[in-house]
Structure formats: structure tokens, C-alpha cells
Amino acid sequence: MAIGTVMLGAAAIISAAPNAGTEAAPSPGTFAPVSDLNTVGKNSTRNVQSFGVFNRAVGYSIPGTRDQSFSVGGYISVGDTGQGTLNAAEAANTTAYIKILFDGTNGFQQAIKVGTRTLSLTPDGLQGCTWELSSAADPTIVGTGPLL
């Protein structure tokens, strides 16, 4: 049995790009790092519908569409281009793109919608922010992946 490789979070790069108004994904040079993040979460769910049938012990189960959501969070970085891209997408309710490279080279990019932006302000210390993202299209592998 092969032993896996543990991914270290310190090498991860999270970047964002605005929607250029076309269906095509943005070119690599349009992505800007989203600075000062310290958390990334991804959730993938698929609802299953079940239908009972007469004279049958087991009904039919049909898997629904997969829904993917993300959250990225960290500290407010005023003037940061990547954070500005997420803020602008949330304010205008437009599609943006996020690229998550787990080891700095390999990962995925995906069209997203920013559903919620949360700010957490305190009188001292760093000021927090979180963006809740939902997928707007299927992810695309960057490098060798993984899609996770």
C-alpha cells in the first residue's frame, strides 16, 4: 500500500481574477494573489432523491447535481488586488474566478460567485474577513491537480 504525501498549507497560493465579460476563463496573468489569508475550506454535497415503488422493497434513488462551496478567510489587507476582486464580485453580484494551488504549482481554478462577505473588527490586533463562495462552473485542473 502506497503512503500518501501530506500537503503543507504554507506552500498554498490562493488567487482571484475578475470576470472579463466572456465565458472563457481568464488568462494566467490576470490572477492576483489574495493576500493575508489563513483559512480555506471546501464543501461538496450531492442531494439524493428517493422514490418509493409499489411491490418493491427498495425504491429508486437518483443523485442530484453536485453543489460546491468554498470559504476563504484571513485578515483585511487594504489595497490588496485579490481581496479587492472578491469584494467587487460580491458588491456587483458578478462571477469571478478563484485559483487554489495547494503546493504553489498544482491545484485548480474555478468560476465562483461570492455569496457572503463577513468582517470581524476588534479594537486591537488584526481585523478579520471571510468570503463564502459558491461554484458557478466546473473546476479546471491546474498543473497536475488535485481538484479536492
Coordinates of C-alpha atoms in Angstrom, one line a residue:
M1 CA 0.0 0.0 0.0
A2 CA 1.4 3.4 -1.0
I3 CA 2.0 6.0 1.5
G4 CA 0.5 9.4 0.6
T5 CA 2.1 12.8 0.8
V6 CA 1.0 15.3 3.4
M7 CA 0.2 18.7 1.9
L8 CA 1.6 21.6 3.9
G9 CA -0.6 24.7 3.9
A10 CA 2.2 27.2 4.0
A11 CA 3.0 26.5 0.3
A12 CA -0.6 27.2 -0.9
I13 CA -1.3 30.1 -3.1
I14 CA -4.9 31.5 -3.4
S15 CA -5.5 34.0 -6.2
A16 CA -8.5 35.6 -7.8
A17 CA -9.4 37.2 -11.1
P18 CA -12.4 39.3 -12.2
N19 CA -14.7 38.1 -14.9
A20 CA -13.6 39.7 -18.2
G21 CA -17.2 39.6 -19.6
T22 CA -16.6 36.5 -21.6
E23 CA -17.3 32.8 -21.0
A24 CA -13.6 31.9 -21.3
A25 CA -11.6 31.5 -18.1
P26 CA -9.1 34.3 -17.5
S27 CA -5.5 34.0 -18.7
P28 CA -2.9 33.1 -16.1
G29 CA -1.6 36.7 -15.9
T30 CA -4.9 38.2 -14.8
F31 CA -5.0 36.3 -11.4
A32 CA -3.8 38.3 -8.4
P33 CA -2.8 36.7 -5.1
V34 CA -5.4 37.1 -2.3
S35 CA -3.1 38.2 0.4
D36 CA -3.2 37.6 4.2
L37 CA -5.4 34.5 4.1
N38 CA -5.1 31.9 6.8
T39 CA -8.1 29.5 6.1
V40 CA -9.5 27.8 3.0
G41 CA -12.5 25.4 3.2
K42 CA -14.3 23.5 0.5
N43 CA -17.6 21.6 0.8
S44 CA -19.0 19.3 -1.9
T45 CA -22.5 17.9 -1.5
R46 CA -24.9 16.0 -3.7
N47 CA -28.5 15.6 -2.7
V48 CA -30.2 12.2 -3.4
Q49 CA -33.9 12.0 -4.2
S50 CA -35.6 8.7 -3.2
F51 CA -38.8 7.4 -4.8
G52 CA -40.9 4.6 -3.3
V53 CA -42.3 2.0 -5.7
F54 CA -45.3 -0.4 -5.1
N55 CA -44.3 -4.1 -4.7
R56 CA -40.7 -3.3 -4.3
A57 CA -38.7 -3.4 -1.1
V58 CA -36.2 -0.8 -2.3
G59 CA -37.2 2.3 -4.1
Y60 CA -35.3 4.3 -6.7
S61 CA -32.6 6.7 -5.6
I62 CA -31.4 9.4 -8.0
P63 CA -28.4 11.5 -7.2
G64 CA -28.9 15.2 -7.8
T65 CA -26.4 17.8 -9.0
R66 CA -23.3 18.4 -7.0
D67 CA -23.1 21.7 -5.2
Q68 CA -19.7 23.0 -4.2
S69 CA -19.0 25.9 -1.9
F70 CA -15.8 27.4 -0.5
S71 CA -14.8 29.8 2.2
V72 CA -11.6 31.8 2.3
G73 CA -10.7 33.9 5.3
G74 CA -7.9 35.8 6.9
Y75 CA -7.0 39.4 7.6
I76 CA -8.2 42.6 5.9
S77 CA -5.5 43.9 3.6
V78 CA -6.4 47.3 2.4
G79 CA -5.5 47.9 -1.2
D80 CA -4.9 44.2 -1.9
T81 CA -5.9 43.4 -5.5
G82 CA -7.0 39.8 -4.8
Q83 CA -9.2 40.8 -1.9
G84 CA -10.5 43.7 -4.0
T85 CA -11.5 41.3 -6.7
L86 CA -13.6 39.3 -4.2
N87 CA -15.1 42.4 -2.7
A88 CA -16.0 43.8 -6.1
A89 CA -17.6 40.5 -7.2
E90 CA -19.7 40.4 -4.0
A91 CA -20.8 44.0 -4.3
A92 CA -21.8 43.7 -8.0
N93 CA -23.1 40.1 -7.8
T94 CA -20.9 39.1 -10.7
T95 CA -18.9 35.9 -11.4
A96 CA -15.2 35.9 -10.5
Y97 CA -12.5 33.2 -10.6
I98 CA -10.5 31.7 -7.8
K99 CA -7.4 29.6 -8.3
I100 CA -6.1 27.4 -5.4
L101 CA -2.7 25.9 -5.8
F102 CA -2.1 23.6 -2.9
D103 CA 1.7 23.3 -3.3
G104 CA 2.1 26.6 -5.1
T105 CA 2.0 24.9 -8.6
N106 CA -0.7 22.3 -8.7
G107 CA -4.4 22.7 -7.9
F108 CA -7.5 24.0 -9.7
Q109 CA -9.3 27.1 -10.8
Q110 CA -13.0 27.7 -10.9
A111 CA -15.6 30.3 -11.7
I112 CA -17.3 31.4 -8.5
K113 CA -20.0 33.7 -7.0
V114 CA -19.3 35.5 -3.8
G115 CA -22.4 34.9 -1.6
T116 CA -21.3 36.5 1.7
R117 CA -18.5 38.7 2.9
T118 CA -18.0 38.9 6.7
L119 CA -15.8 41.4 8.5
S120 CA -14.7 40.9 12.1
L121 CA -13.4 44.1 13.7
T122 CA -11.7 44.4 17.1
P123 CA -10.2 47.4 18.9
D124 CA -6.8 45.8 18.8
G125 CA -5.0 43.2 16.7
L126 CA -5.6 42.1 13.1
Q127 CA -9.0 42.7 11.6
G128 CA -10.6 39.5 10.1
C129 CA -12.6 38.9 6.9
T130 CA -14.2 35.9 5.3
W131 CA -15.8 35.3 1.9
E132 CA -18.3 32.5 1.3
L133 CA -18.1 31.3 -2.4
S134 CA -20.2 29.0 -4.5
S135 CA -19.2 27.4 -7.7
A136 CA -20.5 28.9 -10.9
A137 CA -18.9 26.3 -13.2
D138 CA -17.0 23.0 -13.1
P139 CA -13.4 23.3 -11.8
T140 CA -10.4 23.1 -14.2
I141 CA -7.2 21.3 -13.2
V142 CA -4.1 23.5 -13.0
G143 CA -0.8 21.5 -13.3
T144 CA -1.4 18.0 -12.1
G145 CA -4.3 18.9 -9.7
P146 CA -5.8 17.7 -7.4
L147 CA -9.3 19.0 -7.5
L148 CA -10.0 18.0 -3.9

